[in-house]
Amino acid sequence: MNGGLRLATHLCIVFNLFLTHGFIPENFMSSIIVPLVKCKSGDLTDINNYRAITLSNAITKILEAVLLEHVNDKISRVDSQFGFKAGHSTSLCTFSFKQVVDYYTGRGSHVFVCFADFRKAFDRVNYWKLFKQLIDIGLSTQIVSLLAYWYSHQHVCVRWRNALSSSFTVGNGTKQGGILSPCLFNCYLRDLIIAILSTKVGCNIGGLFVNILAYADDVVLLAPSWSALQLLINMLADCALTIDMLCNTDKTVCMIFPPKDKRKVVTSVFPCFKMNNLDLKYVDEFKYLGHIISNNERDDNDVLREVRAMFTRTNILARRFSSCSVSVKTVLFRSYCICFYGMELWKCYNLSTVNRLRSCYIKCMKLFFKYSKYYSVTDMLTELRLPSFDTLIYNSRLNIARQVQSSHNSIIAQLCAILCHY
């Protein structure tokens, strides 16, 4: 940031030399892997409960940022992939999912859904298949050669607390934490998504097939019939094998959304879906991209999730920052407690459930700022200059409406056109 024009000039010369010769010095390719806990309440002795984040030096991050522009320009956009793309978010992906389900169930159809889980998706990326895909999309051979040398010669070590392991080479996988990694992974998964879309089987909104939605490696398949979803599951498993990905049948689950008109329910019992000759289990509820999805299309459980999260965050803040000034506490409260994830997507819920969250919001505010139980809520909000609960709901819905209206995604546009028409 403070290097000035001279540093930028030297970096430009070095990076052009890297591209010309397809070579990167050894100390530029060394990285440190830091294991981070996925679920702190889970088993800390389980290796699968850790995510390996790769730390690289600043120069290589700048190089990745430069290469990112060139790679992004060549990758054709697949609107079913919402992950790691400007103007897209988990909320928009979940919004699309909910609207597709609502469109079908509201018109008397079942919706069969499969939430697919890939085993160690980022770590199983095959370098040479990835580089072949980069060449196929027309990326410069100089850039591909540089990436091939970089990825095939990188060496890493693991940092655990203050100890460092001996270095070792890595033969596959994108670097979690790398600037270029999300874009490369999207490219790697692109052919799989296109293959699913090209089947022209599954949910269709006004002529546009929405049979698959993805946010990075979180993939969901949607179909209005049992046989259609089974076909999509078979296609997904076959396509995954071609790119050396493995579907985790233990975590891959299915869900059935019945029609809103109970008279049009065909049956309440369906055969199990199969993947690789193994039965997939049915669930009534699933946490998708942080949102709790229920097969009755109600959001009460997702609201209650935020009630629990609100109390947890406030208790942590109260324990660690109780002696801070009011101004510091206000900043902390705004940052960690006024962030009701998924609030903008809540549509069908009991009023009593939302009132529980409203009450939780006031209780947590009084707890953190040490107001008495019977202190006026209006006075408290005015003194702290914090928004009311109703203001938060209104702003969140306004925000998602703006995102939807400004989105260039064809799926979002088609859903908006259908919703406006009906």
Short mmCIF file of C-alpha atoms in Angstrom, two decimals:
data_model
loop_
_atom_site.label_atom_id
_atom_site.label_comp_id
_atom_site.label_asym_id
_atom_site.label_seq_id
_atom_site.Cartn_x
_atom_site.Cartn_y
_atom_site.Cartn_z
CA MET A 1 0.00 0.00 0.00
CA ASN A 2 2.85 2.35 0.75
CA GLY A 3 5.31 1.06 -1.83
CA GLY A 4 4.62 3.76 -4.40
CA LEU A 5 5.24 3.72 -8.14
CA ARG A 6 8.78 2.36 -7.83
CA LEU A 7 7.63 -0.83 -6.08
CA ALA A 8 4.81 -1.28 -8.61
CA THR A 9 7.33 -0.98 -11.44
CA HIS A 10 9.61 -3.62 -9.95
CA LEU A 11 6.68 -5.97 -9.34
CA CYS A 12 5.53 -5.49 -12.92
CA ILE A 13 8.98 -6.47 -14.22
CA VAL A 14 9.16 -9.51 -11.92
CA PHE A 15 5.66 -10.73 -12.83
CA ASN A 16 6.36 -10.38 -16.55
CA LEU A 17 9.53 -12.43 -16.09
CA PHE A 18 7.48 -15.08 -14.30
CA LEU A 19 5.07 -15.22 -17.25
CA THR A 20 7.78 -15.23 -19.91
CA HIS A 21 9.75 -18.08 -18.37
CA GLY A 22 6.89 -19.96 -16.67
CA PHE A 23 8.93 -19.98 -13.49
CA ILE A 24 8.50 -18.82 -9.88
CA PRO A 25 11.33 -18.81 -7.31
CA GLU A 26 11.11 -21.42 -4.57
CA ASN A 27 10.57 -18.98 -1.70
CA PHE A 28 7.55 -17.53 -3.54
CA MET A 29 5.88 -20.95 -3.61
CA SER A 30 6.15 -21.74 0.10
CA SER A 31 2.96 -21.50 2.15
CA ILE A 32 1.78 -22.23 5.67
CA ILE A 33 -1.37 -24.23 6.36
CA VAL A 34 -3.30 -23.23 9.49
CA PRO A 35 -6.04 -25.67 10.62
CA LEU A 36 -9.17 -23.81 11.75
CA VAL A 37 -12.02 -25.44 13.66
CA LYS A 38 -15.25 -25.71 11.67
CA CYS A 39 -17.55 -26.33 14.64
CA LYS A 40 -16.26 -25.34 18.07
CA SER A 41 -18.97 -27.37 19.75
CA GLY A 42 -17.99 -30.47 17.77
CA ASP A 43 -15.28 -33.05 18.35
CA LEU A 44 -11.96 -31.17 18.44
CA THR A 45 -10.05 -34.45 18.03
CA ASP A 46 -11.79 -35.20 14.70
CA ILE A 47 -9.61 -34.26 11.72
CA ASN A 48 -12.73 -33.68 9.63
CA ASN A 49 -13.75 -30.86 11.98
CA TYR A 50 -10.88 -28.70 10.73
CA ARG A 51 -10.53 -26.55 7.63
CA ALA A 52 -7.04 -25.95 6.29
CA ILE A 53 -6.47 -22.27 5.45
CA THR A 54 -3.35 -21.53 3.42
CA LEU A 55 -1.30 -18.42 4.19
CA SER A 56 0.96 -17.10 1.42
CA ASN A 57 3.33 -14.14 1.28
CA ALA A 58 2.05 -10.74 0.16
CA ILE A 59 3.81 -10.73 -3.23
CA THR A 60 2.12 -13.92 -4.39
CA LYS A 61 -1.26 -12.54 -3.29
CA ILE A 62 -0.66 -9.53 -5.54
CA LEU A 63 0.27 -11.88 -8.38
CA GLU A 64 -2.93 -13.89 -7.80
CA ALA A 65 -4.97 -10.68 -7.86
CA VAL A 66 -3.43 -9.74 -11.23
CA LEU A 67 -4.07 -13.19 -12.70
CA LEU A 68 -7.62 -13.16 -11.35
CA GLU A 69 -8.67 -10.43 -13.78
CA HIS A 70 -7.45 -12.47 -16.76
CA VAL A 71 -9.10 -15.70 -15.58
CA ASN A 72 -12.43 -13.99 -14.82
CA ASP A 73 -12.53 -12.47 -18.30
CA LYS A 74 -12.34 -15.93 -19.91
CA ILE A 75 -14.78 -17.88 -17.76
CA SER A 76 -18.24 -17.73 -19.28
CA ARG A 77 -20.87 -17.01 -16.66
CA VAL A 78 -23.12 -19.87 -15.51
CA ASP A 79 -26.03 -18.26 -13.68
CA SER A 80 -26.74 -21.42 -11.67
CA GLN A 81 -23.44 -20.85 -9.84
CA PHE A 82 -23.85 -18.09 -7.24
CA GLY A 83 -20.57 -18.58 -5.40
CA PHE A 84 -17.64 -16.14 -5.52
CA LYS A 85 -19.25 -13.82 -8.07
CA ALA A 86 -19.77 -10.09 -7.86
CA GLY A 87 -23.36 -9.11 -7.19
CA HIS A 88 -24.24 -12.57 -5.87
CA SER A 89 -24.69 -13.82 -2.32
CA THR A 90 -25.93 -16.76 -0.28
CA SER A 91 -29.16 -14.83 0.30
CA LEU A 92 -29.80 -14.51 -3.46
CA CYS A 93 -29.10 -18.22 -3.94
CA THR A 94 -31.47 -19.18 -1.12
CA PHE A 95 -34.03 -16.66 -2.45
CA SER A 96 -33.92 -18.40 -5.84
CA PHE A 97 -34.32 -21.81 -4.23
CA LYS A 98 -37.31 -20.73 -2.14
CA GLN A 99 -39.02 -19.00 -5.06
CA VAL A 100 -38.68 -22.04 -7.34
CA VAL A 101 -40.13 -24.31 -4.65
CA ASP A 102 -42.96 -21.85 -3.94
CA TYR A 103 -43.71 -21.53 -7.68
CA TYR A 104 -44.27 -25.27 -8.05
CA THR A 105 -45.99 -26.06 -4.74
CA GLY A 106 -48.31 -23.10 -5.23
CA ARG A 107 -49.44 -24.59 -8.54
CA GLY A 108 -50.21 -28.04 -7.20
CA SER A 109 -46.92 -29.85 -7.79
CA HIS A 110 -44.52 -31.69 -5.53
CA VAL A 111 -40.89 -30.55 -5.53
CA PHE A 112 -38.18 -33.17 -4.99
CA VAL A 113 -34.87 -31.76 -3.80
CA CYS A 114 -31.42 -33.25 -3.25
CA PHE A 115 -28.84 -31.37 -1.19
CA ALA A 116 -25.56 -32.80 -2.50
CA ASP A 117 -22.39 -32.86 -0.45
CA PHE A 118 -18.94 -33.37 -1.97
CA ARG A 119 -16.24 -34.97 0.13
CA LYS A 120 -13.32 -32.50 0.52
CA ALA A 121 -14.34 -30.67 -2.66
CA PHE A 122 -11.59 -28.01 -2.76
CA ASP A 123 -8.90 -30.50 -1.76
CA ARG A 124 -9.78 -32.99 -4.52
CA VAL A 125 -9.33 -30.63 -7.46
CA ASN A 126 -7.14 -32.40 -10.03
CA TYR A 127 -4.54 -29.87 -11.23
CA TRP A 128 -4.13 -31.24 -14.72
CA LYS A 129 -7.85 -31.48 -15.40
CA LEU A 130 -8.18 -27.92 -14.10
CA PHE A 131 -5.40 -26.66 -16.38
CA LYS A 132 -6.96 -28.45 -19.35
CA GLN A 133 -10.24 -26.65 -18.64
CA LEU A 134 -8.39 -23.33 -18.45
CA ILE A 135 -6.86 -24.00 -21.87
CA ASP A 136 -10.27 -25.02 -23.26
CA ILE A 137 -11.85 -21.71 -22.20
CA GLY A 138 -9.10 -19.82 -24.07
CA LEU A 139 -6.90 -18.64 -21.20
CA SER A 140 -3.39 -17.58 -22.24
CA THR A 141 -0.98 -20.53 -22.38
CA GLN A 142 1.60 -18.38 -20.57
CA ILE A 143 -0.73 -18.01 -17.59
CA VAL A 144 -1.65 -21.71 -17.63
CA SER A 145 2.03 -22.70 -17.80
CA LEU A 146 2.82 -20.40 -14.88
CA LEU A 147 -0.03 -21.84 -12.82
CA ALA A 148 1.00 -25.39 -13.73
CA TYR A 149 4.56 -24.79 -12.53
CA TRP A 150 3.37 -22.94 -9.43
CA TYR A 151 0.87 -25.57 -8.30
CA SER A 152 3.05 -28.59 -9.13
CA HIS A 153 6.13 -27.22 -7.31
CA GLN A 154 4.55 -25.59 -4.28
CA HIS A 155 5.58 -26.81 -0.84
CA VAL A 156 3.78 -26.17 2.42
CA CYS A 157 4.10 -26.75 6.12
CA VAL A 158 1.51 -26.90 8.89
CA ARG A 159 1.46 -24.45 11.79
CA TRP A 160 -0.07 -25.72 15.01
CA ARG A 161 0.12 -23.09 17.72
CA ASN A 162 3.83 -22.13 17.81
CA ALA A 163 5.16 -25.25 16.08
CA LEU A 164 5.87 -25.70 12.36
CA SER A 165 5.97 -29.05 10.62
CA SER A 166 8.55 -30.00 8.02
CA SER A 167 7.60 -28.89 4.49
CA PHE A 168 5.96 -31.21 1.97
CA THR A 169 4.58 -30.99 -1.56
CA VAL A 170 0.89 -30.91 -2.51
CA GLY A 171 -0.36 -32.86 -5.52
CA ASN A 172 -3.95 -31.66 -5.78
CA GLY A 173 -6.47 -29.14 -4.43
CA THR A 174 -6.85 -25.39 -4.58
CA LYS A 175 -5.47 -23.28 -1.75
CA GLN A 176 -8.24 -22.41 0.69
CA GLY A 177 -7.65 -18.75 1.44
CA GLY A 178 -6.03 -18.05 -1.93
CA ILE A 179 -7.34 -15.12 -3.98
CA LEU A 180 -7.39 -17.14 -7.20
CA SER A 181 -8.82 -20.35 -5.67
CA PRO A 182 -12.57 -19.48 -5.77
CA CYS A 183 -12.40 -18.56 -9.45
CA LEU A 184 -10.43 -21.72 -10.30
CA PHE A 185 -12.91 -23.88 -8.41
CA ASN A 186 -15.86 -22.30 -10.24
CA CYS A 187 -14.11 -23.11 -13.51
CA TYR A 188 -13.50 -26.69 -12.34
CA LEU A 189 -17.18 -27.22 -11.46
CA ARG A 190 -18.50 -25.38 -14.53
CA ASP A 191 -18.75 -28.43 -16.84
CA LEU A 192 -20.65 -30.41 -14.19
CA ILE A 193 -23.26 -27.66 -13.82
CA ILE A 194 -23.62 -27.28 -17.60
CA ALA A 195 -24.08 -31.06 -17.96
CA ILE A 196 -26.95 -31.00 -15.43
CA LEU A 197 -28.58 -28.02 -17.15
CA SER A 198 -28.24 -29.63 -20.57
CA THR A 199 -30.37 -32.62 -19.51
CA LYS A 200 -33.40 -30.27 -19.64
CA VAL A 201 -34.93 -32.34 -16.88
CA GLY A 202 -36.19 -30.87 -13.62
CA CYS A 203 -37.72 -27.58 -12.55
CA ASN A 204 -38.44 -25.11 -15.30
CA ILE A 205 -39.50 -21.48 -14.82
CA GLY A 206 -40.93 -19.91 -17.95
CA GLY A 207 -38.70 -21.94 -20.26
CA LEU A 208 -35.56 -21.49 -18.14
CA PHE A 209 -34.35 -24.67 -16.43
CA VAL A 210 -33.54 -24.23 -12.75
CA ASN A 211 -32.74 -27.87 -11.98
CA ILE A 212 -29.48 -27.05 -10.20
CA LEU A 213 -28.35 -24.22 -7.94
CA ALA A 214 -24.81 -23.98 -6.59
CA TYR A 215 -22.88 -21.82 -4.22
CA ALA A 216 -19.29 -23.04 -4.64
CA ASP A 217 -19.52 -26.74 -3.68
CA ASP A 218 -22.97 -26.47 -2.05
CA VAL A 219 -25.14 -27.97 -4.78
CA VAL A 220 -28.89 -28.55 -4.75
CA LEU A 221 -30.91 -30.38 -7.42
CA LEU A 222 -34.60 -29.61 -8.00
CA ALA A 223 -37.23 -31.58 -9.91
CA PRO A 224 -41.05 -31.79 -9.95
CA SER A 225 -41.09 -35.61 -10.11
CA TRP A 226 -39.34 -38.51 -8.38
CA SER A 227 -37.95 -40.05 -11.57
CA ALA A 228 -36.61 -36.68 -12.79
CA LEU A 229 -34.64 -36.11 -9.59
CA GLN A 230 -33.24 -39.66 -9.68
CA LEU A 231 -32.01 -38.99 -13.22
CA LEU A 232 -30.34 -35.76 -12.04
CA ILE A 233 -28.71 -37.54 -9.10
CA ASN A 234 -27.29 -40.20 -11.46
CA MET A 235 -25.99 -37.49 -13.77
CA LEU A 236 -24.41 -35.62 -10.85
CA ALA A 237 -22.63 -38.74 -9.58
CA ASP A 238 -21.32 -39.60 -13.06
CA CYS A 239 -20.12 -36.05 -13.79
CA ALA A 240 -18.46 -35.82 -10.38
CA LEU A 241 -16.40 -38.95 -11.10
CA THR A 242 -15.11 -37.47 -14.36
CA ILE A 243 -13.52 -34.61 -12.40
CA ASP A 244 -12.34 -36.82 -9.51
CA MET A 245 -14.97 -35.51 -7.09
CA LEU A 246 -16.73 -37.82 -4.66
CA CYS A 247 -20.29 -37.35 -3.40
CA ASN A 248 -20.61 -37.99 0.30
CA THR A 249 -23.70 -40.22 0.53
CA ASP A 250 -23.72 -39.91 4.33
CA LYS A 251 -24.30 -36.15 4.13
CA THR A 252 -26.21 -35.98 0.84
CA VAL A 253 -29.91 -35.82 1.75
CA CYS A 254 -33.24 -35.43 -0.01
CA MET A 255 -36.39 -33.47 0.84
CA ILE A 256 -39.92 -33.47 -0.54
CA PHE A 257 -42.05 -30.31 -0.63
CA PRO A 258 -45.76 -31.22 -0.96
CA PRO A 259 -48.28 -29.05 -2.86
CA LYS A 260 -49.90 -26.27 -0.86
CA ASP A 261 -53.29 -27.61 -1.95
CA LYS A 262 -53.56 -30.83 0.09
CA ARG A 263 -56.05 -32.28 -2.40
CA LYS A 264 -53.25 -32.50 -4.97
CA VAL A 265 -50.87 -34.52 -2.79
CA VAL A 266 -50.18 -37.74 -4.72
CA THR A 267 -48.79 -39.73 -1.80
CA SER A 268 -46.83 -39.10 1.37
CA VAL A 269 -44.52 -42.09 0.88
CA PHE A 270 -41.89 -42.27 -1.88
CA PRO A 271 -39.04 -44.73 -2.51
CA CYS A 272 -35.55 -43.73 -1.39
CA PHE A 273 -33.35 -42.04 -3.96
CA LYS A 274 -30.12 -43.86 -4.75
CA MET A 275 -26.61 -42.56 -5.38
CA ASN A 276 -23.89 -45.04 -6.30
CA ASN A 277 -26.32 -47.84 -5.31
CA LEU A 278 -26.67 -46.42 -1.79
CA ASP A 279 -29.92 -45.11 -0.34
CA LEU A 280 -30.14 -41.40 0.41
CA LYS A 281 -32.10 -40.48 3.52
CA TYR A 282 -35.06 -38.10 3.59
CA VAL A 283 -35.10 -35.13 5.95
CA ASP A 284 -37.84 -32.69 6.95
CA GLU A 285 -35.34 -29.94 7.70
CA PHE A 286 -31.91 -29.00 6.36
CA LYS A 287 -29.45 -26.18 6.96
CA TYR A 288 -28.63 -24.82 3.50
CA LEU A 289 -26.14 -21.95 3.23
CA GLY A 290 -26.79 -21.11 6.88
CA HIS A 291 -30.59 -20.99 6.45
CA ILE A 292 -32.81 -23.68 7.96
CA ILE A 293 -35.04 -25.01 5.17
CA SER A 294 -38.19 -26.89 6.23
CA ASN A 295 -40.33 -29.02 3.94
CA ASN A 296 -43.45 -27.19 5.16
CA GLU A 297 -41.89 -23.96 3.77
CA ARG A 298 -42.18 -22.21 7.12
CA ASP A 299 -39.38 -20.07 8.55
CA ASP A 300 -40.10 -20.45 12.27
CA ASN A 301 -37.10 -22.72 12.90
CA ASP A 302 -34.82 -20.33 11.05
CA VAL A 303 -36.08 -17.46 13.23
CA LEU A 304 -35.41 -19.52 16.37
CA ARG A 305 -31.89 -20.20 15.08
CA GLU A 306 -31.28 -16.46 15.18
CA VAL A 307 -32.74 -16.23 18.70
CA ARG A 308 -30.15 -18.73 19.93
CA ALA A 309 -27.36 -17.05 17.98
CA MET A 310 -28.31 -13.61 19.35
CA PHE A 311 -28.11 -14.75 22.97
CA THR A 312 -24.80 -16.52 22.32
CA ARG A 313 -23.15 -13.51 20.66
CA THR A 314 -24.39 -11.11 23.34
CA ASN A 315 -23.16 -13.30 26.19
CA ILE A 316 -19.71 -13.50 24.62
CA LEU A 317 -19.57 -9.71 24.18
CA ALA A 318 -20.85 -9.07 27.71
CA ARG A 319 -18.24 -11.39 29.17
CA ARG A 320 -15.31 -9.92 27.26
CA PHE A 321 -16.17 -6.22 26.87
CA SER A 322 -18.29 -5.35 29.91
CA SER A 323 -15.91 -2.60 31.05
CA CYS A 324 -15.71 -0.79 27.69
CA SER A 325 -17.22 2.63 27.08
CA VAL A 326 -20.72 3.01 25.66
CA SER A 327 -19.38 4.20 22.29
CA VAL A 328 -17.17 1.11 21.95
CA LYS A 329 -20.00 -1.16 23.03
CA THR A 330 -22.30 0.43 20.47
CA VAL A 331 -19.83 -0.33 17.67
CA LEU A 332 -19.49 -3.93 18.90
CA PHE A 333 -23.25 -4.38 19.18
CA ARG A 334 -23.81 -3.03 15.68
CA SER A 335 -21.11 -5.31 14.28
CA TYR A 336 -22.01 -8.58 15.99
CA CYS A 337 -25.62 -8.39 17.17
CA ILE A 338 -27.47 -6.42 14.48
CA CYS A 339 -26.80 -9.02 11.83
CA PHE A 340 -29.83 -11.30 11.68
CA TYR A 341 -28.68 -13.68 8.96
CA GLY A 342 -31.50 -14.56 6.58
CA MET A 343 -34.04 -12.12 8.05
CA GLU A 344 -34.77 -10.73 4.58
CA LEU A 345 -35.94 -14.17 3.40
CA TRP A 346 -38.45 -14.82 6.20
CA LYS A 347 -41.86 -14.95 4.62
CA CYS A 348 -44.02 -17.58 6.34
CA TYR A 349 -43.88 -17.70 10.14
CA ASN A 350 -45.95 -17.37 13.29
CA LEU A 351 -46.15 -13.89 14.77
CA SER A 352 -45.27 -15.34 18.20
CA THR A 353 -41.96 -16.65 16.82
CA VAL A 354 -40.90 -13.25 15.52
CA ASN A 355 -42.01 -11.67 18.79
CA ARG A 356 -39.57 -14.00 20.55
CA LEU A 357 -36.77 -12.61 18.41
CA ARG A 358 -37.98 -9.04 19.02
CA SER A 359 -37.98 -9.69 22.77
CA CYS A 360 -34.54 -11.31 22.49
CA TYR A 361 -33.18 -8.23 20.71
CA ILE A 362 -34.37 -5.90 23.51
CA LYS A 363 -33.20 -8.24 26.29
CA CYS A 364 -29.74 -8.58 24.78
CA MET A 365 -29.43 -4.82 24.36
CA LYS A 366 -30.37 -4.20 28.00
CA LEU A 367 -28.01 -6.95 29.15
CA PHE A 368 -25.00 -5.66 27.22
CA PHE A 369 -25.51 -1.97 28.01
CA LYS A 370 -26.59 -2.70 31.61
CA TYR A 371 -30.03 -1.10 31.46
CA SER A 372 -32.63 -2.09 34.02
CA LYS A 373 -35.33 -4.57 33.08
CA TYR A 374 -38.10 -1.98 33.08
CA TYR A 375 -36.23 0.85 31.35
CA SER A 376 -38.07 2.46 28.43
CA VAL A 377 -37.19 0.77 25.14
CA THR A 378 -37.76 3.98 23.15
CA ASP A 379 -35.46 5.96 25.44
CA MET A 380 -32.80 3.27 25.26
CA LEU A 381 -32.84 3.16 21.46
CA THR A 382 -32.68 6.95 21.29
CA GLU A 383 -29.75 7.18 23.71
CA LEU A 384 -27.77 4.45 21.95
CA ARG A 385 -28.84 5.53 18.45
CA LEU A 386 -29.61 1.94 17.56
CA PRO A 387 -32.42 0.85 15.20
CA SER A 388 -35.61 -0.76 16.42
CA PHE A 389 -36.39 -4.36 15.54
CA ASP A 390 -39.08 -3.32 13.05
CA THR A 391 -36.57 -1.02 11.34
CA LEU A 392 -34.15 -3.94 10.96
CA ILE A 393 -36.83 -6.08 9.31
CA TYR A 394 -37.85 -3.27 6.96
CA ASN A 395 -34.26 -2.47 5.96
CA SER A 396 -33.37 -6.11 5.36
CA ARG A 397 -36.36 -6.63 3.06
CA LEU A 398 -35.60 -3.40 1.24
CA ASN A 399 -32.00 -4.53 0.78
CA ILE A 400 -32.90 -7.91 -0.74
CA ALA A 401 -35.44 -6.19 -3.01
CA ARG A 402 -32.71 -3.89 -4.31
CA GLN A 403 -30.33 -6.82 -4.82
CA VAL A 404 -32.96 -8.72 -6.78
CA GLN A 405 -33.89 -5.73 -8.95
CA SER A 406 -30.26 -4.87 -9.76
CA SER A 407 -29.14 -8.45 -10.37
CA HIS A 408 -28.02 -9.43 -13.88
CA ASN A 409 -28.54 -13.13 -13.16
CA SER A 410 -30.98 -14.68 -15.65
CA ILE A 411 -32.55 -16.90 -12.98
CA ILE A 412 -33.27 -13.92 -10.71
CA ALA A 413 -34.63 -11.93 -13.66
CA GLN A 414 -36.91 -14.78 -14.72
CA LEU A 415 -38.22 -15.25 -11.18
CA CYS A 416 -38.91 -11.52 -10.91
CA ALA A 417 -40.79 -11.55 -14.23
CA ILE A 418 -42.94 -14.49 -13.12
CA LEU A 419 -43.64 -12.97 -9.71
CA CYS A 420 -44.59 -9.61 -11.22
CA HIS A 421 -46.83 -11.32 -13.78
CA TYR A 422 -48.75 -13.28 -11.20
#
